Coordinates of C-alpha atoms and ligand atoms in Angstrom, one line a residue:
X185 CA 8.1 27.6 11.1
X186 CA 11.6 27.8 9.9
X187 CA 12.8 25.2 7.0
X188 CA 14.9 22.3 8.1
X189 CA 16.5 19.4 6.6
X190 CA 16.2 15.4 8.4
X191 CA 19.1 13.6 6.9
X192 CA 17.6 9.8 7.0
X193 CA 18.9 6.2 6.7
X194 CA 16.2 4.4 4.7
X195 CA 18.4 0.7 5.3
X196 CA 19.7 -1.2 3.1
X197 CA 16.3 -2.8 1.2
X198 CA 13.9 -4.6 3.4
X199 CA 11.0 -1.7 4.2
X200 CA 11.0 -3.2 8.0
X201 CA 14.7 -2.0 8.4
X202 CA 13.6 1.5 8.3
X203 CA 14.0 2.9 11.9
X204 CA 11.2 3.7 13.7
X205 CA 12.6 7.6 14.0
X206 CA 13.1 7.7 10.3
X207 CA 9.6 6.7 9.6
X208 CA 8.3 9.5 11.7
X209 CA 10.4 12.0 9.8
X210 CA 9.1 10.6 6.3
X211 CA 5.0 11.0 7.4
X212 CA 5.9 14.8 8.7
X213 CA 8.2 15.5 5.7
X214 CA 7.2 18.0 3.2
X215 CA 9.8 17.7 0.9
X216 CA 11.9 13.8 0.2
X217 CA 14.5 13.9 -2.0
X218 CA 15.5 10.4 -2.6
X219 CA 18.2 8.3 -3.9
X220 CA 18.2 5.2 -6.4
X221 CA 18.7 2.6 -3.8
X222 CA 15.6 3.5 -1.6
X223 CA 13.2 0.8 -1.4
X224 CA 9.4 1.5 -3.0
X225 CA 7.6 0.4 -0.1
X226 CA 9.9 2.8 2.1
X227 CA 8.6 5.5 -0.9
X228 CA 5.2 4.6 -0.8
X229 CA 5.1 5.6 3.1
X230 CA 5.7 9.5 1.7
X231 CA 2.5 11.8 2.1
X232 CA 0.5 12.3 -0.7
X233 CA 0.8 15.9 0.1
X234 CA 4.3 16.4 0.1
X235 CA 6.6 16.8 -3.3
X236 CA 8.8 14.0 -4.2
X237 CA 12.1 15.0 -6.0
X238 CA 14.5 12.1 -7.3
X239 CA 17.7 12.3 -7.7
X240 CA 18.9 9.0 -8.1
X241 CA 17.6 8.6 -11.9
X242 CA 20.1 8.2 -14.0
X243 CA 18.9 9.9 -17.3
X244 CA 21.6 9.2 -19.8
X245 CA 23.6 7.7 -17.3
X246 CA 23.6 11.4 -15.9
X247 CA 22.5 10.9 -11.9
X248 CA 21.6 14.7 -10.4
X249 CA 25.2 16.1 -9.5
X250 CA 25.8 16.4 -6.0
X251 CA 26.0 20.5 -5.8
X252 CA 23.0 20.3 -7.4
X253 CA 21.2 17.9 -4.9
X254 CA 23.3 20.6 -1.9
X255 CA 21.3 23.0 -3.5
X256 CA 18.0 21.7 -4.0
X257 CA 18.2 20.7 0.1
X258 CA 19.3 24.1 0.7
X259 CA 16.3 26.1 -1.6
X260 CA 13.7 23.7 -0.4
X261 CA 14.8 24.5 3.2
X262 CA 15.0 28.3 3.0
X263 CA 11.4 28.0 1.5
X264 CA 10.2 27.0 5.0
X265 CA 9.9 23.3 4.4
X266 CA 10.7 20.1 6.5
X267 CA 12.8 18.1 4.1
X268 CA 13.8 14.7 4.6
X269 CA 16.9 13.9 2.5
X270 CA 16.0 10.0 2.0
X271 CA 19.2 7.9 1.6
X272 CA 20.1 4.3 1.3
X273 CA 21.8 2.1 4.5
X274 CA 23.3 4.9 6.8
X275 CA 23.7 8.3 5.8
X276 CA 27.6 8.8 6.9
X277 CA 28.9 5.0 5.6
X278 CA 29.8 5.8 1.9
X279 CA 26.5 8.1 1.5
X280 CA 28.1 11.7 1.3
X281 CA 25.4 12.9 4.4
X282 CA 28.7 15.2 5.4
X283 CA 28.9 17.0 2.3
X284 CA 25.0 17.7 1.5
X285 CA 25.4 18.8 5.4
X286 CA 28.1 21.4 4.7
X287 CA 26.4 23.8 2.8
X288 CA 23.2 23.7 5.3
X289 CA 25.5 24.3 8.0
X290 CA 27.6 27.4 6.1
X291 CA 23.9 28.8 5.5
X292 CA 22.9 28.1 9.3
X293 CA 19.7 25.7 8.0
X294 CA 19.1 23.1 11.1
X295 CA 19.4 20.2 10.4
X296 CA 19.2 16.7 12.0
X297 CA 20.8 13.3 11.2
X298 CA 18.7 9.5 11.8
X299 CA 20.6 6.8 11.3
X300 CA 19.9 4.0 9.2
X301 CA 21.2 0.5 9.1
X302 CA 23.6 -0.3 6.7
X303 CA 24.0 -3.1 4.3
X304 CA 27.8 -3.1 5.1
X305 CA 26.5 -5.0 8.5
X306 CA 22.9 -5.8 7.6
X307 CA 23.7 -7.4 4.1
X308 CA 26.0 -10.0 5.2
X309 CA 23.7 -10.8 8.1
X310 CA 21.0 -11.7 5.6
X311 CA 23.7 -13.8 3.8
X312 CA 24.0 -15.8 7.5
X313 CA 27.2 -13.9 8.0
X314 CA 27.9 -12.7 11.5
X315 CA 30.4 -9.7 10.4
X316 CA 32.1 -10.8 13.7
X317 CA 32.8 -13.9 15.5
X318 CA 35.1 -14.5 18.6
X319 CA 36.8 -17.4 17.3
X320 CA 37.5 -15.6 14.0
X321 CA 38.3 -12.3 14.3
X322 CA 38.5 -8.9 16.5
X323 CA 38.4 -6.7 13.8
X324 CA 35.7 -5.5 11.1
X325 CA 36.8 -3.2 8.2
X326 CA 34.4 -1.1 5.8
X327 CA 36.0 -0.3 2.5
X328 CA 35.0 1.2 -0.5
X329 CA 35.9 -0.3 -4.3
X330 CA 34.8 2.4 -6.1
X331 CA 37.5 3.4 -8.6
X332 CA 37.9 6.2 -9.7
X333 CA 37.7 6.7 -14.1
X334 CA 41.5 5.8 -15.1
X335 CA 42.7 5.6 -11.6
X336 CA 44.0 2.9 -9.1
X337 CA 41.9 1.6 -6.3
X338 CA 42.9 3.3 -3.7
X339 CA 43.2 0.5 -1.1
X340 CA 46.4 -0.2 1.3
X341 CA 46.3 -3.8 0.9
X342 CA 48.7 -5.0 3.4
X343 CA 47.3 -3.1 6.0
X344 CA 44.2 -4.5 5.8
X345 CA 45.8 -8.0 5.5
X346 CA 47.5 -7.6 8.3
X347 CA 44.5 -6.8 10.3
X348 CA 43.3 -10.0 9.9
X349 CA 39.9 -9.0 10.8
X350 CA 36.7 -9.0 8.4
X351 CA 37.0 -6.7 5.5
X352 CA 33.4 -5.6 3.9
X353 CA 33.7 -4.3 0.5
X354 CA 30.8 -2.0 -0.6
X355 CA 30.8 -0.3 -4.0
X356 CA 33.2 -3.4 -5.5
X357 CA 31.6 -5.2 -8.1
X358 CA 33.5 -4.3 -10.7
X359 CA 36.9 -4.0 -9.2
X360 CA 36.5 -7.4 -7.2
X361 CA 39.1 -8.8 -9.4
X362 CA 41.7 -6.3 -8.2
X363 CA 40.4 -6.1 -5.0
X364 CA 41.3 -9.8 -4.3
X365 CA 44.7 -9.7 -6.7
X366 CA 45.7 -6.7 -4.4
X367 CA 44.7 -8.7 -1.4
X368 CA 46.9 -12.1 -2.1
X369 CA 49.8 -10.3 -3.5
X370 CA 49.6 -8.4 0.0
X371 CA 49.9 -11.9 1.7
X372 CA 46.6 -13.5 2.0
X373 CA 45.9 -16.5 1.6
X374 CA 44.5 -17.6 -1.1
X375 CA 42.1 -20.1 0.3
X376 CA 40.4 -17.2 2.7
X377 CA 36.5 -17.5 2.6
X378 CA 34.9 -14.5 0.8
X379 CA 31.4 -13.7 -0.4
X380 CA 29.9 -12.1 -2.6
X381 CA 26.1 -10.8 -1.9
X382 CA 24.2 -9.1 -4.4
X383 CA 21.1 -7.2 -3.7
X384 CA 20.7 -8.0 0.0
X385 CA 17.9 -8.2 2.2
X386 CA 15.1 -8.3 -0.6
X387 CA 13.6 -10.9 -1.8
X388 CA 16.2 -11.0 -4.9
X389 CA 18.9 -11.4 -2.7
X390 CA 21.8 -14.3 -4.1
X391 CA 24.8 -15.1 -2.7
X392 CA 28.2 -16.7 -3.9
X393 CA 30.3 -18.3 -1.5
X394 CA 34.2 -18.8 -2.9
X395 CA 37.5 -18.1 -1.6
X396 CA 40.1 -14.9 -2.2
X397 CA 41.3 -16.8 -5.1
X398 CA 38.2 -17.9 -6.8
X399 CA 35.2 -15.0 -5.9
X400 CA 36.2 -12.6 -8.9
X401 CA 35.8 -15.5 -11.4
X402 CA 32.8 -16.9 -9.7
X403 CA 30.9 -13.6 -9.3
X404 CA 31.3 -13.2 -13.1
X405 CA 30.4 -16.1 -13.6
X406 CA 26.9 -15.8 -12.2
X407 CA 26.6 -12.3 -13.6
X408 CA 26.6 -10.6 -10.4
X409 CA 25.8 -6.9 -10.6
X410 CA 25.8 -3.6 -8.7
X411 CA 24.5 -2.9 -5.9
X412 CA 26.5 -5.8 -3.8
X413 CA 28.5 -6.1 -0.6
X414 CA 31.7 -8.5 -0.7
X415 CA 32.9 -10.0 2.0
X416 CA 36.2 -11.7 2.6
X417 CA 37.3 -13.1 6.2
X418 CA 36.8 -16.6 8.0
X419 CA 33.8 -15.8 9.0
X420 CA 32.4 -16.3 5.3
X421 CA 32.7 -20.2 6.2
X422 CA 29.1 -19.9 8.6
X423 CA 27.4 -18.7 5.4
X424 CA 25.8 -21.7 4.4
X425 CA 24.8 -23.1 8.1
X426 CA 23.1 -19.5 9.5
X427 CA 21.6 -19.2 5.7
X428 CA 18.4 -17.9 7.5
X429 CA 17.0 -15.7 4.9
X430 CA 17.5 -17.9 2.1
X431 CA 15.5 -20.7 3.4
X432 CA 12.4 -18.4 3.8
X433 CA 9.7 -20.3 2.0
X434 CA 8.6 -17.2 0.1
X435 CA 11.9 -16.1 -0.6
X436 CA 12.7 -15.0 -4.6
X437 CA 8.8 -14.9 -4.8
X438 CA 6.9 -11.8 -6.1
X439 CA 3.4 -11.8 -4.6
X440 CA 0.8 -9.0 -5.3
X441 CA -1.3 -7.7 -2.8
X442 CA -4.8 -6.2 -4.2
X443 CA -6.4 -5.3 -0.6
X444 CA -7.8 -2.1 -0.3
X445 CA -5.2 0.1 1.2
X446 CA -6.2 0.5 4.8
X447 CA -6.3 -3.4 4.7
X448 CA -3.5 -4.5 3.1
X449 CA -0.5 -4.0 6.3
X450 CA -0.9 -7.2 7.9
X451 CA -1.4 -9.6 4.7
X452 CA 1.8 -8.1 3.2
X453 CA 3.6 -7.7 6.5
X454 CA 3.2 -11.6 7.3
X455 CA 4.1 -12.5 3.4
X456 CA 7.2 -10.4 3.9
X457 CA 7.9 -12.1 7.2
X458 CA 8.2 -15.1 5.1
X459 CA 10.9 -13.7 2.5
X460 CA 8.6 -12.5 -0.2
X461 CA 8.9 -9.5 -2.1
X462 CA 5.4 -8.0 -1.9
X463 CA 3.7 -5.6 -4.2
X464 CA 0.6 -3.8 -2.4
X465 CA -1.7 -2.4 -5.3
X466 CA -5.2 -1.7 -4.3
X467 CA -7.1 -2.6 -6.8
X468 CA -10.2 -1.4 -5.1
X469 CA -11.5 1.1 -2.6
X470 CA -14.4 1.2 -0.1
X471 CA -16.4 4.4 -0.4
X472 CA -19.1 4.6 2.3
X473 CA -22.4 5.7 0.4
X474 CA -23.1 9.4 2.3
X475 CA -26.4 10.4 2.6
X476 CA -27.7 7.0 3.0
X477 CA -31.5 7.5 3.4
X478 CA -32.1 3.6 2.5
X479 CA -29.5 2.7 6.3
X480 CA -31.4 6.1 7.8
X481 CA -34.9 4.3 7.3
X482 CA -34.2 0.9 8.3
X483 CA -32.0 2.0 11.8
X484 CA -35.1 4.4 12.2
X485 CA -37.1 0.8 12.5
X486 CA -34.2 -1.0 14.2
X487 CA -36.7 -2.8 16.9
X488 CA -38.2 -4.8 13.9
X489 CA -35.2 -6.8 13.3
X490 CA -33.7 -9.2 15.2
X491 CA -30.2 -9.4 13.2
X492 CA -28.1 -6.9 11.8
X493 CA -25.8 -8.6 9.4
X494 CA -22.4 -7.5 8.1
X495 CA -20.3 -8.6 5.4
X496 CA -17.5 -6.5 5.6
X497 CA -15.6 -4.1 7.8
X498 CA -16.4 -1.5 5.6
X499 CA -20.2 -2.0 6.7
X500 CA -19.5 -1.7 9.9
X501 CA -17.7 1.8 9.0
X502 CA -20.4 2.4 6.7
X503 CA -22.8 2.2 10.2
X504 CA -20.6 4.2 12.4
X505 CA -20.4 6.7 10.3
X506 CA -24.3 7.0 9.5
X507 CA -24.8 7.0 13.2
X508 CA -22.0 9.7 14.1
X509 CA -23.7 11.8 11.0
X510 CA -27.2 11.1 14.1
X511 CA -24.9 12.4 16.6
X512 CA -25.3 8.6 17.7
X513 CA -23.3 6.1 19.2
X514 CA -23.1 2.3 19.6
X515 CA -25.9 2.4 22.1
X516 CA -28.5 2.9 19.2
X517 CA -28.2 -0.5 18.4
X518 CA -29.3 -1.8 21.8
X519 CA -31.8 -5.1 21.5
X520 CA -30.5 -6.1 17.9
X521 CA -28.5 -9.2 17.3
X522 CA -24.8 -8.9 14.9
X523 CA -23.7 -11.5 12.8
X524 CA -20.5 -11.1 10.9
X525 CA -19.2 -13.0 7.9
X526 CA -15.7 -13.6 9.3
X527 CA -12.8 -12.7 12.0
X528 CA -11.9 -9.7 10.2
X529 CA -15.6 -8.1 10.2
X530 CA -16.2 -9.2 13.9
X531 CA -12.6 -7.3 14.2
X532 CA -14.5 -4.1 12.7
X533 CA -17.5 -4.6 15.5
X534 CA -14.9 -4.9 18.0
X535 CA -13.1 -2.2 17.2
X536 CA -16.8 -0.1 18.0
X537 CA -16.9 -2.2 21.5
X538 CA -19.4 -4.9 19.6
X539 CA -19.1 -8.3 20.1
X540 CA -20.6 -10.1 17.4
X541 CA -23.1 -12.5 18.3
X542 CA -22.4 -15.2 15.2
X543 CA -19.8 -16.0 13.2
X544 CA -20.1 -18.6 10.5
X545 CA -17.5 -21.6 10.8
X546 CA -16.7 -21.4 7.3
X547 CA -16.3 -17.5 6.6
X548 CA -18.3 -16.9 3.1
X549 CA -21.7 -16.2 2.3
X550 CA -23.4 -19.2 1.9
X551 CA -22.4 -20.6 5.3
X552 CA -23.6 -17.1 6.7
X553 CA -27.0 -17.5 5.0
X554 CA -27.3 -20.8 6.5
X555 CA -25.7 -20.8 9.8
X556 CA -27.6 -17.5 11.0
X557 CA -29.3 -18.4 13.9
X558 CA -32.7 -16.4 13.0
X559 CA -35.9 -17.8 13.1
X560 CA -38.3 -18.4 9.7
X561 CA -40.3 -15.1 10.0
X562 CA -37.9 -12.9 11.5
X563 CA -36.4 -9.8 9.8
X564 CA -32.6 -9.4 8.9
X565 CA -31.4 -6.0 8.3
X566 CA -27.7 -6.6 6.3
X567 CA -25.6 -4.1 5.9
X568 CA -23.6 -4.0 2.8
X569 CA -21.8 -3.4 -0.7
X570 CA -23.9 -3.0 -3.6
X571 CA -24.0 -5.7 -5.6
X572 CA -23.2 -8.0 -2.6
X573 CA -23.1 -12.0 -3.2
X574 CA -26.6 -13.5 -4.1
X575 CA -25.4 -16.7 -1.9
X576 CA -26.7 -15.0 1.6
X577 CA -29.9 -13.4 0.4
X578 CA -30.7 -17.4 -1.4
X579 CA -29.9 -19.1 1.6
X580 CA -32.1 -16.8 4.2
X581 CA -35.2 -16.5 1.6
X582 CA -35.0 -20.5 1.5
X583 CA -35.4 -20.6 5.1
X584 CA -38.4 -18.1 4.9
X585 CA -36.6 -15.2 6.9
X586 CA -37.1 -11.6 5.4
X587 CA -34.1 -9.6 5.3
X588 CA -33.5 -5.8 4.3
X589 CA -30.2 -6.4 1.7
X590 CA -29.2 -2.2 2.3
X591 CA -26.6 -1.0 0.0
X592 CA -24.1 1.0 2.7
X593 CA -21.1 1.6 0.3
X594 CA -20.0 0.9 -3.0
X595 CA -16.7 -0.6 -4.4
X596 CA -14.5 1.3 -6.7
X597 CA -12.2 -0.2 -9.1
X598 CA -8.7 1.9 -9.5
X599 CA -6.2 1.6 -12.5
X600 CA -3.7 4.1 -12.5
X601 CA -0.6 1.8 -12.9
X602 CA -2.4 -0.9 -14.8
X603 CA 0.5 -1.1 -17.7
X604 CA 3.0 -1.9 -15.3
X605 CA 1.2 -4.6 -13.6
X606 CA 0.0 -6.1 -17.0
X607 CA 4.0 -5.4 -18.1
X608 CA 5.2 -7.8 -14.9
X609 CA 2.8 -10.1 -16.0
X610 CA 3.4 -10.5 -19.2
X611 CA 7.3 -11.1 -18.2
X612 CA 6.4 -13.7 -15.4
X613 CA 8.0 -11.2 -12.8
X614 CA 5.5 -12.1 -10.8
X615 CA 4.3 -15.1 -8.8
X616 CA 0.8 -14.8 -7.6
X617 CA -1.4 -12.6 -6.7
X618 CA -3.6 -12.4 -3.2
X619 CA -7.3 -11.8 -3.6
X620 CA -9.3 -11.8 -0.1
X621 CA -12.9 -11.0 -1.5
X622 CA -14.2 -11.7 -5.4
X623 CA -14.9 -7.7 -5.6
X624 CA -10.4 -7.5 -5.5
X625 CA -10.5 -9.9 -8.4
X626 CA -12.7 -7.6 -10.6
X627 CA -10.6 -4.6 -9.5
X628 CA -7.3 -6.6 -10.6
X629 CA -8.9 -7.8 -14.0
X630 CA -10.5 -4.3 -14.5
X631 CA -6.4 -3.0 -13.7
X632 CA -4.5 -4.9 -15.9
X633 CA -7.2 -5.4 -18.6
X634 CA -9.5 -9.3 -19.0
X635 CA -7.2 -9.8 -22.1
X636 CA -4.0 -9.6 -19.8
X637 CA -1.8 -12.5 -19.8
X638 CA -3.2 -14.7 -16.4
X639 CA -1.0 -18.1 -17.6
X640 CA 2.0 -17.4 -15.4
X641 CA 0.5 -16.7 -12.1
X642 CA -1.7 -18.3 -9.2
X643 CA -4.7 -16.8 -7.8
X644 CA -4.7 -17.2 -4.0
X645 CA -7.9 -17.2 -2.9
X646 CA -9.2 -16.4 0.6
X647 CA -12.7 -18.8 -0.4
X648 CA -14.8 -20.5 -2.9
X649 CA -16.7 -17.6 -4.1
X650 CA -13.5 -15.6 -4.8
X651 CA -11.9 -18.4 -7.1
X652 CA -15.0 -18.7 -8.7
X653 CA -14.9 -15.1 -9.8
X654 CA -11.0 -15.8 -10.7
X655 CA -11.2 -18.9 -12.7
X656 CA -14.1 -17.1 -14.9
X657 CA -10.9 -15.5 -16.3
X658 CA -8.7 -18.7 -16.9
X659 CA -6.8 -17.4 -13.6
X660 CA -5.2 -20.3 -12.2
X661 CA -6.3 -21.0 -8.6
X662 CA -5.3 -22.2 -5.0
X663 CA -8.0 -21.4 -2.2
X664 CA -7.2 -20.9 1.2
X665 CA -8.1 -24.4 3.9
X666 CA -10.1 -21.2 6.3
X667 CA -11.3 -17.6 4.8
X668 CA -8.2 -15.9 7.3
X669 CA -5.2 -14.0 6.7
X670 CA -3.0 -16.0 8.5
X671 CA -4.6 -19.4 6.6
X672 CA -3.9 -17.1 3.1
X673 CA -0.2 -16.9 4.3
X674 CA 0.1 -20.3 4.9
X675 CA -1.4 -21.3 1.3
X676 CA 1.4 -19.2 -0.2
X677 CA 4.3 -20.7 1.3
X678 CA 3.1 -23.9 0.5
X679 CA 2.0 -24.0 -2.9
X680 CA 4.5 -21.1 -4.2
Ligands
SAH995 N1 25.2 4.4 2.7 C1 25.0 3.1 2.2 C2 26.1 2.7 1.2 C3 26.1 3.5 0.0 S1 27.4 3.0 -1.1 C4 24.9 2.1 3.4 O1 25.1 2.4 4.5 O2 24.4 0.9 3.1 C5 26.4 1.9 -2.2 C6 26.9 0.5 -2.0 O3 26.3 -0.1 -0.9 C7 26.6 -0.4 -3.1 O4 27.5 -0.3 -4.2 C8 26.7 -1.7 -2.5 O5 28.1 -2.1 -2.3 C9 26.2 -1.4 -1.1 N2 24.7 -1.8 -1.0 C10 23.8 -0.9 -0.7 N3 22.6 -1.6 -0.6 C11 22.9 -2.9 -0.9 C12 22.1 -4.1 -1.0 N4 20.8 -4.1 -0.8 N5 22.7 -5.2 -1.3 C13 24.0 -5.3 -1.5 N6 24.8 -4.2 -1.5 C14 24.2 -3.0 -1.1

């Protein structure tokens, strides 16, 4: 197939304001060449498989020069590749997707353009400020600061004061003194409402709410810095009552997700949903164990148990698979009883068209060991990670029930980006880390090192057994009131 080139809008900073037609470009891309402003978890959504080229790092305060990104689009493409030229907010608002188009076009490369939304709209919105308003203006103006080197701004002042609509200022920190000189000695008043909003819709997002006359001196005076929007119309003065984003509860907090990665969407998702800037490392990974003669020999005796026990969605995986390697289904499991630890592992069963027969109340391994509803003398086959807690095996053997404990996968512990993680938190940049099963606390210590500095952030723990393994490493802890996701989330936003 021919090369082509997918122009796309990443948005202005929150991953969720990527467009659903975007997103699709990014997983079929082969190619992404990406720009500076482009948020990481919009990044991390690139295949492994494709090549990642960025040209938004400013070595030496060089970035790549635009002919040379033209041409990079334009080699990649005639090699037969689908490249996605990733770009922040909207392609064609102050984003030069016209000229990296031109040469494409002059060399006949298709090409196709997905728009994205821009902060010129989208940052003021998560400022609470509706860019329009009926009882304020008919008008909204996009503008661009950016000065030239040695030259004026290039603005027509009292045009756009006699507008009287909303003006949006992108590209303007450091000329936001002239910008609003320009704008009073064209006639404004001095007294209009303008804000300033500086790295909008993330979880670092600040605004400063002034007039004409005061935002230059008040922006400096909170050390305001690239990339912000400025905003300067009546429409300013909602700000602080439709401050939506602001009064997130997890807003400005940095929160580290360590689920394995298939796992982690919904825990982050809902964090994000609550302002926080989330950080998804997996600190470990499931690995089903394939052969698994020990799982063959106890399914081959299946009518001798009565319960088949899981700790874990990856056990349940662990089973499907062994049973697809049988040329097996569900069915083979007809007679037996299935107990899972929690909602999310009676999620897994479900997913196979298994209802599991018990759940514990409280979802950990003690209560599972106590609460099963077996018999003294009947046999428990338990399906599980190596090394899997002592807690459930204690509590059936005390009731005199045999169980098989089968080791169906193992646990391994990543670190490729430990230095960065021990870096943020060393510097406090981050406020507390998730862990939903004591196995994601060894994978975080054995990531950022036992000897990492643990005294500036909070464990949140999913239950008992996981703080336990935390605070053996001085990590301070908070554990969640039920062993569920959405009980997780709610421990965050109220002790963070
Ligand atoms: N094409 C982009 C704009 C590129 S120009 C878009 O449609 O959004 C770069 C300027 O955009 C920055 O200087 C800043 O003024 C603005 N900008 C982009 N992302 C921003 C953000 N998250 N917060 C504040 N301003 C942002």
């Amino acid at each position: 197939m021919s090369g082509r080139v997918i122009l796309v809008g990443a948005g202005p900073g929150d991953p969720g304001l990527l467009t659903v037609k975007g997103r699709r470009a990014i997983l079929e891309a082969q190619v992404v060449v990406y720009d500076r402003l482009v948020s990481p978890d919009i990044l991390a959504l690139i295949p492994e498989r494709a090549e990642k080229i960025d040209v938004g790092k400013e070595a030496a305060r060089h970035k790549v020069p635009q002919e040379e990104i033209n041409r990079i689009l334009l080699g990649k493409a005639q090699e037969g590749k689908v490249v996605v030229r990733l770009k922040g907010g909207d392609p064609f608002l102050f984003g030069r997707g016209g000229e990296e188009l031109e040469l494409l076009e002059e060399h006949g490369i298709p090409f196709q353009e997905v728009p994205g939304i821009t902060s010129a709209i989208a940052v003021p919105a998560y400022g609470g400020i509706p860019v329009t308003h009926r009882d304020f203006c008919s008008s909204l103006h996009i503008v661009t600061g950016h000065q030239r080197a040695g030259k004026q701004l290039d603005i027509d002042f009292e045009a756009l004061v006699r507008t009287k609509g909303t003006l949006v200022f992108l590209m303007g920190v450091s000329s936001l003194p002239d910008i609003c000189a320009g704008l009073m000695a064209a006639g404004m008043d001095g007294d209009t409402p303008a804000s300033i909003v500086e790295k909008g819709t993330t979880s670092a997002q600040r605004r400063v709410d002034g007039t004409v006359a005061t935002l230059a001196a008040l922006a400096k005076e909170h050390h305001i810095t690239s990339p912000a929007i400025s905003v300067v119309g009546k429409v300013c003065a909602l700000a602080q009552r439709f401050d939506w984003f602001d009064r997130l509860p997890l807003k400005g907090k940095t929160i580290l997700v360590t689920r394995p990665k298939d796992r982690a969407g919904t825990l982050s998702d809902k964090l994000r949903a609550l302002g926080a800037e989330v950080w998804e490392y997996p600190c470990i990974e499931t690995m089903p164990i394939a052969p698994c003669p020990a799982m063959e020999e106890a399914l081959s005796h299946l009518a001798d148990y009565r319960w088949l026990v899981f700790t874990s969605p990856a056990g349940v995986w662990a089973l499907r698979d062994e049973l697809d390697r049988q040329g097996k289904d569900a069915r083979a499991l007809y007679g037996v009883k299935l107990a899972a630890i929690g909602s999310g592992t009676a999620k897994g069963l479900k997913a196979l068209g298994l209802k599991a027969d018990y759940v514990p109340q409280v979802y950990d391994a003690r209560h599972l060991g106590e609460g099963l509803p077996a018999q003294a003398g009947e046999q428990v086959l338990i399906l599980r990670a190596e090394l899997g807690s002592a807690d459930l095996t204690a509590a059936l053997a005390g009731r005199s029930i045999t169980y098989n404990d089968v080791a169906v996968y193992s646990t391994r512990y990543e670190n490729p980006r430990s230095e960065a993680l021990r870096q943020a938190l060393g510097e406090g940049t981050l406020s507390a880390v998730t862990f939903t099963s004591a196995s994601t606390v060894k994978g975080f210590v054995s990531t950022v090192g036992a000897d990492a500095d643990f005294s500036r952030i909070t464990g949140l723990c999913i239950g008992e057994q996981t703080a336990a393994e935390a605070r053996k490493y001085g990590i301070a802890v908070e554990v969640a009131s039920a062993a569920t996701i959405d009980a997780l989330t709610a421990l965050a936003a109220e002790v963070l």
